[in-house]
GROMACS .gro file of C-alpha atoms in nm:
model
  269
    1MET     CA    1  -2.068  -2.127   4.074
    2GLY     CA    2  -1.981  -1.902   3.782
    3SER     CA    3  -1.647  -1.920   3.606
    4ALA     CA    4  -1.482  -1.814   3.286
    5THR     CA    5  -1.491  -2.053   2.993
    6TRP     CA    6  -1.164  -2.158   2.832
    7ALA     CA    7  -1.063  -2.325   2.510
    8PRO     CA    8  -0.960  -2.681   2.593
    9ARG     CA    9  -1.296  -2.816   2.714
   10ALA     CA   10  -1.144  -3.157   2.651
   11ALA     CA   11  -0.999  -3.097   2.994
   12SER     CA   12  -1.328  -3.210   3.143
   13LYS     CA   13  -1.295  -3.551   2.978
   14ALA     CA   14  -1.037  -3.669   3.230
   15CYS     CA   15  -1.294  -3.627   3.506
   16ALA     CA   16  -1.591  -3.710   3.284
   17ALA     CA   17  -1.468  -4.067   3.265
   18VAL     CA   18  -1.532  -4.096   3.637
   19ALA     CA   19  -1.907  -4.035   3.621
   20PRO     CA   20  -2.140  -3.983   3.323
   21ALA     CA   21  -2.314  -3.696   3.504
   22LEU     CA   22  -2.006  -3.475   3.485
   23THR     CA   23  -2.054  -3.184   3.249
   24ARG     CA   24  -1.745  -3.203   3.088
   25ALA     CA   25   0.905  -1.928   4.875
   26ALA     CA   26   0.949  -1.674   5.153
   27PRO     CA   27   0.990  -1.680   5.534
   28ALA     CA   28   0.674  -1.775   5.722
   29GLY     CA   29   0.454  -1.473   5.768
   30ALA     CA   30   0.622  -1.272   5.494
   31SER     CA   31   0.408  -1.091   5.241
   32VAL     CA   32   0.439  -1.213   4.885
   33ALA     CA   33   0.540  -0.944   4.638
   34ARG     CA   34   0.316  -0.873   4.344
   35ALA     CA   35   0.443  -0.958   3.999
   36GLY     CA   36   0.500  -0.645   3.798
   37ALA     CA   37   0.694  -0.522   3.499
   38GLY     CA   38   0.992  -0.742   3.424
   39HIS     CA   39   0.825  -1.043   3.586
   40ASP     CA   40   0.603  -1.151   3.295
   41ALA     CA   41   0.699  -1.518   3.309
   42VAL     CA   42   0.643  -1.540   3.681
   43ALA     CA   43   0.322  -1.338   3.657
   44ARG     CA   44   0.160  -1.616   3.454
   45GLU     CA   45   0.190  -1.868   3.740
   46THR     CA   46  -0.135  -2.063   3.766
   47ALA     CA   47  -0.254  -2.280   4.053
   48LEU     CA   48  -0.456  -2.599   4.023
   49VAL     CA   49  -0.643  -2.779   4.300
   50LEU     CA   50  -0.751  -3.136   4.233
   51LEU     CA   51  -0.994  -3.316   4.465
   52LEU     CA   52  -1.062  -3.689   4.438
   53GLN     CA   53  -1.266  -3.960   4.603
   54MET     CA   54  -1.121  -4.296   4.507
   55LYS     CA   55  -1.327  -4.598   4.408
   56ARG     CA   56  -1.350  -4.856   4.684
   57SER     CA   57  -1.142  -5.095   4.473
   58ALA     CA   58  -0.874  -4.825   4.426
   59ARG     CA   59  -0.824  -4.714   4.785
   60LEU     CA   60  -0.484  -4.878   4.814
   61TRP     CA   61  -0.380  -4.725   4.480
   62GLY     CA   62  -0.491  -4.387   4.610
   63ALA     CA   63  -0.308  -4.425   4.940
   64LEU     CA   64   0.010  -4.510   4.753
   65ARG     CA   65  -0.013  -4.175   4.565
   66LEU     CA   66   0.074  -4.009   4.896
   67VAL     CA   67   0.403  -4.202   4.890
   68VAL     CA   68   0.496  -4.246   4.524
   69GLY     CA   69   0.273  -3.994   4.345
   70ARG     CA   70   0.546  -3.730   4.343
   71PHE     CA   71   0.766  -3.932   4.107
   72ALA     CA   72   0.527  -3.911   3.812
   73LEU     CA   73   0.442  -3.549   3.888
   74ARG     CA   74   0.806  -3.446   3.868
   75ARG     CA   75   0.796  -3.529   3.496
   76VAL     CA   76   0.492  -3.313   3.417
   77PRO     CA   77   0.589  -3.026   3.181
   78GLY     CA   78   0.543  -2.681   3.327
   79LEU     CA   79   0.476  -2.804   3.681
   80ALA     CA   80   0.684  -2.591   3.917
   81PHE     CA   81   0.558  -2.694   4.261
   82PHE     CA   82   0.314  -2.951   4.397
   83LYS     CA   83   0.189  -3.123   4.710
   84VAL     CA   84  -0.003  -3.453   4.714
   85LEU     CA   85  -0.244  -3.434   5.006
   86GLY     CA   86  -0.459  -3.658   5.220
   87SER     CA   87  -0.792  -3.551   5.368
   88GLY     CA   88  -1.008  -3.588   5.675
   89HIS     CA   89  -1.293  -3.837   5.703
   90GLU     CA   90  -1.550  -3.768   5.428
   91GLY     CA   91  -1.340  -3.474   5.315
   92GLY     CA   92  -1.378  -3.303   5.652
   93PHE     CA   93  -1.144  -3.147   5.904
   94GLY     CA   94  -1.119  -3.381   6.200
   95LEU     CA   95  -0.837  -3.600   6.331
   96ARG     CA   96  -0.982  -3.910   6.167
   97PRO     CA   97  -0.819  -3.955   5.824
   98SER     CA   98  -1.010  -4.038   5.510
   99ALA     CA   99  -0.959  -4.379   5.352
  100ASP     CA  100  -1.058  -4.266   5.004
  101ARG     CA  101  -1.017  -3.886   4.956
  102LEU     CA  102  -0.708  -3.719   4.817
  103GLY     CA  103  -0.605  -3.377   4.694
  104LEU     CA  104  -0.337  -3.210   4.488
  105PHE     CA  105  -0.217  -2.852   4.503
  106ALA     CA  106  -0.001  -2.756   4.206
  107LEU     CA  107   0.161  -2.446   4.061
  108PHE     CA  108   0.217  -2.433   3.685
  109ALA     CA  109   0.430  -2.196   3.481
  110ASP     CA  110   0.121  -2.061   3.305
  111GLU     CA  111  -0.242  -2.135   3.226
  112ALA     CA  112  -0.156  -2.334   2.915
  113ALA     CA  113   0.052  -2.581   3.117
  114ALA     CA  114  -0.231  -2.622   3.368
  115ASP     CA  115  -0.480  -2.674   3.083
  116ARG     CA  116  -0.262  -2.941   2.925
  117PHE     CA  117  -0.231  -3.125   3.256
  118VAL     CA  118  -0.608  -3.140   3.307
  119ALA     CA  119  -0.684  -3.222   2.943
  120ALA     CA  120  -0.419  -3.475   2.849
  121SER     CA  121  -0.170  -3.561   3.123
  122PRO     CA  122  -0.131  -3.937   3.180
  123VAL     CA  123  -0.103  -3.856   3.551
  124MET     CA  124  -0.438  -3.680   3.555
  125GLN     CA  125  -0.598  -3.953   3.346
  126ALA     CA  126  -0.471  -4.225   3.581
  127TRP     CA  127  -0.597  -4.043   3.890
  128ALA     CA  128  -0.939  -3.980   3.734
  129ALA     CA  129  -0.970  -4.340   3.615
  130HIS     CA  130  -0.931  -4.462   3.975
  131ALA     CA  131  -1.175  -4.209   4.119
  132ARG     CA  132  -1.545  -4.213   4.200
  133GLU     CA  133  -1.546  -3.835   4.202
  134CYS     CA  134  -1.291  -3.598   4.056
  135ALA     CA  135  -1.301  -3.217   4.060
  136TRP     CA  136  -1.047  -2.955   3.959
  137LEU     CA  137  -1.023  -2.578   3.993
  138LYS     CA  138  -0.785  -2.356   3.796
  139LEU     CA  139  -0.686  -2.051   3.997
  140ALA     CA  140  -0.494  -1.723   3.984
  141CYS     CA  141  -0.357  -1.593   4.314
  142CYS     CA  142  -0.491  -1.250   4.409
  143SER     CA  143  -0.344  -1.219   4.760
  144ALA     CA  144  -0.102  -1.424   4.966
  145ARG     CA  145   0.099  -1.415   5.285
  146GLY     CA  146   0.355  -1.671   5.391
  147ALA     CA  147   0.499  -1.975   5.217
  148TRP     CA  148   0.462  -2.349   5.166
  149ALA     CA  149   0.785  -2.547   5.206
  150GLY     CA  150   0.966  -2.220   5.144
  151ARG     CA  151   0.771  -2.154   4.823
  152ALA     CA  152   0.587  -1.822   4.799
  153LEU     CA  153   0.296  -1.762   4.562
  154VAL     CA  154   0.298  -1.496   4.293
  155VAL     CA  155   0.008  -1.251   4.310
  156ARG     CA  156  -0.127  -1.197   3.959
  157GLY     CA  157  -0.391  -0.934   4.022
  158GLU     CA  158  -0.644  -0.778   4.255
  159PRO     CA  159  -0.916  -0.971   4.439
  160PRO     CA  160  -1.239  -0.970   4.238
  161ALA     CA  161  -1.502  -0.712   4.328
  162ASP     CA  162  -1.767  -0.978   4.268
  163GLY     CA  163  -1.780  -1.344   4.180
  164PRO     CA  164  -1.632  -1.660   4.331
  165ILE     CA  165  -1.310  -1.659   4.529
  166ALA     CA  166  -1.110  -1.956   4.655
  167VAL     CA  167  -0.913  -1.962   4.980
  168LEU     CA  168  -0.623  -2.184   5.082
  169THR     CA  169  -0.484  -2.187   5.435
  170ARG     CA  170  -0.208  -2.424   5.541
  171ALA     CA  171   0.029  -2.452   5.832
  172SER     CA  172   0.314  -2.653   5.973
  173ILE     CA  173   0.209  -2.680   6.337
  174ARG     CA  174   0.480  -2.687   6.601
  175PRO     CA  175   0.459  -3.019   6.792
  176ARG     CA  176   0.437  -2.837   7.125
  177SER     CA  177   0.136  -2.643   6.992
  178ALA     CA  178  -0.058  -2.934   6.841
  179PHE     CA  179  -0.291  -2.985   7.136
  180ALA     CA  180  -0.378  -2.616   7.156
  181PHE     CA  181  -0.437  -2.597   6.780
  182TRP     CA  182  -0.666  -2.898   6.768
  183ARG     CA  183  -0.858  -2.777   7.071
  184LEU     CA  184  -0.972  -2.463   6.882
  185SER     CA  185  -0.968  -2.586   6.524
  186PRO     CA  186  -1.291  -2.795   6.514
  187ALA     CA  187  -1.516  -2.502   6.608
  188ALA     CA  188  -1.360  -2.283   6.340
  189GLU     CA  189  -1.391  -2.552   6.073
  190HIS     CA  190  -1.752  -2.636   6.155
  191ALA     CA  191  -1.837  -2.266   6.146
  192LEU     CA  192  -1.684  -2.255   5.796
  193ILE     CA  193  -1.917  -2.523   5.663
  194ASP     CA  194  -2.223  -2.345   5.805
  195THR     CA  195  -2.128  -1.994   5.691
  196PRO     CA  196  -2.352  -1.841   5.422
  197GLY     CA  197  -2.165  -1.802   5.096
  198CYS     CA  198  -1.935  -2.102   5.143
  199ARG     CA  199  -1.986  -2.320   4.835
  200LEU     CA  200  -1.717  -2.582   4.889
  201ALA     CA  201  -1.490  -2.663   5.183
  202THR     CA  202  -1.257  -2.954   5.243
  203GLY     CA  203  -0.979  -3.042   5.482
  204LEU     CA  204  -0.642  -3.144   5.337
  205GLY     CA  205  -0.304  -3.229   5.484
  206GLU     CA  206   0.051  -3.341   5.412
  207ALA     CA  207   0.091  -3.529   5.738
  208PRO     CA  208  -0.139  -3.621   6.028
  209LEU     CA  209  -0.179  -3.365   6.307
  210LEU     CA  210   0.107  -3.131   6.218
  211ARG     CA  211   0.080  -3.030   5.848
  212GLN     CA  212  -0.273  -2.924   5.777
  213ALA     CA  213  -0.458  -2.726   5.510
  214THR     CA  214  -0.809  -2.606   5.431
  215PHE     CA  215  -0.940  -2.528   5.084
  216SER     CA  216  -1.269  -2.348   5.031
  217VAL     CA  217  -1.463  -2.167   4.759
  218TRP     CA  218  -1.691  -1.874   4.833
  219ARG     CA  219  -1.965  -1.679   4.661
  220ASP     CA  220  -1.763  -1.356   4.688
  221ALA     CA  221  -1.499  -1.175   4.892
  222ALA     CA  222  -1.759  -1.032   5.130
  223SER     CA  223  -1.857  -1.385   5.234
  224VAL     CA  224  -1.494  -1.468   5.309
  225GLU     CA  225  -1.452  -1.158   5.522
  226ALA     CA  226  -1.769  -1.232   5.717
  227TYR     CA  227  -1.623  -1.568   5.817
  228ALA     CA  228  -1.262  -1.459   5.871
  229ARG     CA  229  -1.334  -1.155   6.088
  230HIS     CA  230  -1.578  -1.308   6.334
  231GLY     CA  231  -1.641  -1.603   6.563
  232PRO     CA  232  -1.432  -1.916   6.616
  233HIS     CA  233  -1.204  -1.858   6.316
  234LEU     CA  234  -1.096  -1.517   6.441
  235ALA     CA  235  -1.031  -1.658   6.790
  236ALA     CA  236  -0.819  -1.943   6.650
  237ALA     CA  237  -0.624  -1.711   6.419
  238ARG     CA  238  -0.544  -1.470   6.701
  239ALA     CA  239  -0.430  -1.751   6.929
  240ALA     CA  240  -0.207  -1.898   6.659
  241TYR     CA  241  -0.042  -1.561   6.600
  242GLN     CA  242  -0.003  -1.466   6.963
  243HIS     CA  243   0.140  -1.800   7.074
  244GLY     CA  244   0.348  -1.885   6.766
  245TRP     CA  245   0.178  -2.214   6.692
  246PHE     CA  246   0.306  -2.237   6.334
  247ALA     CA  247   0.660  -2.298   6.212
  248GLU     CA  248   0.540  -2.197   5.864
  249SER     CA  249   0.206  -2.089   5.724
  250LEU     CA  250   0.040  -1.971   5.405
  251PHE     CA  251  -0.283  -1.776   5.365
  252ALA     CA  252  -0.385  -1.723   5.003
  253ARG     CA  253  -0.686  -1.616   4.800
  254PHE     CA  254  -0.750  -1.692   4.435
  255VAL     CA  255  -0.967  -1.589   4.144
  256VAL     CA  256  -1.146  -1.896   4.009
  257LEU     CA  257  -1.055  -1.907   3.638
  258ASP     CA  258  -1.229  -2.233   3.559
  259GLN     CA  259  -1.349  -2.554   3.719
  260GLY     CA  260  -1.489  -2.892   3.630
  261GLY     CA  261  -1.582  -3.237   3.755
  262ARG     CA  262  -1.783  -3.334   4.061
  263TRP     CA  263  -1.724  -3.312   4.435
  264LYS     CA  264  -1.951  -3.451   4.706
  265GLY     CA  265  -2.228  -3.510   4.455
  266ARG     CA  266  -2.217  -3.161   4.306
  267ASP     CA  267  -2.119  -3.083   3.947
  268LEU     CA  268  -1.866  -2.801   3.922
  269GLY     CA  269  -1.857  -2.779   3.544
   0.00000   0.00000   0.00000
């Protein structure tokens, strides 16, 4: 998966310690306004997704990050928003939770703050030291609709004409709609994994059953559209919209600025 190179390649060291083989807010449904003139500081907002599989001996430590991890993250310079996330079994999308996989979605004030977190943050170093696999992706939002806990994303530019694109979907599912959601969701998620052009896909979540997310990386925008506009995903999306399954949702796409580490046996660096 191609990506731009960036100066602090020491950033890979935090994940490299895990395995020698490593190469180094708006109302729900509202459109997020693009950053323009007069919004320079906001326009530099940079997202980071961190994916981890904990060592067997560190599973309890990892599980505790879901409870206490936010306290250390609140002290990270330049970190404006974050969510510590669990995952489905083996990083998948089902109801069975994973005992050893975690994720982090974070928004930084700018790329430099994100770079410093990956390269030298004690939080990042501690997470990586407890992990069997650790992968990170630095992202710039290119389209977004909705919000996460009332927090909207800032769109920094246009979707790329070619090259990799990352997609994040998340939703707070209304309790009365949970059964209907989970009845249609598995077919859509399995179709995602089997879709040509999907290079990485993992299920994430804030809470079992009701606060769910999916993160994926694609060869290009055309591959994303081929999945989103056809088959089980389209049926599930239409049903969610028509029946008001979500109390809040976010659908966002990102340019992949850089990446590193390993996920499910694959080097991303």
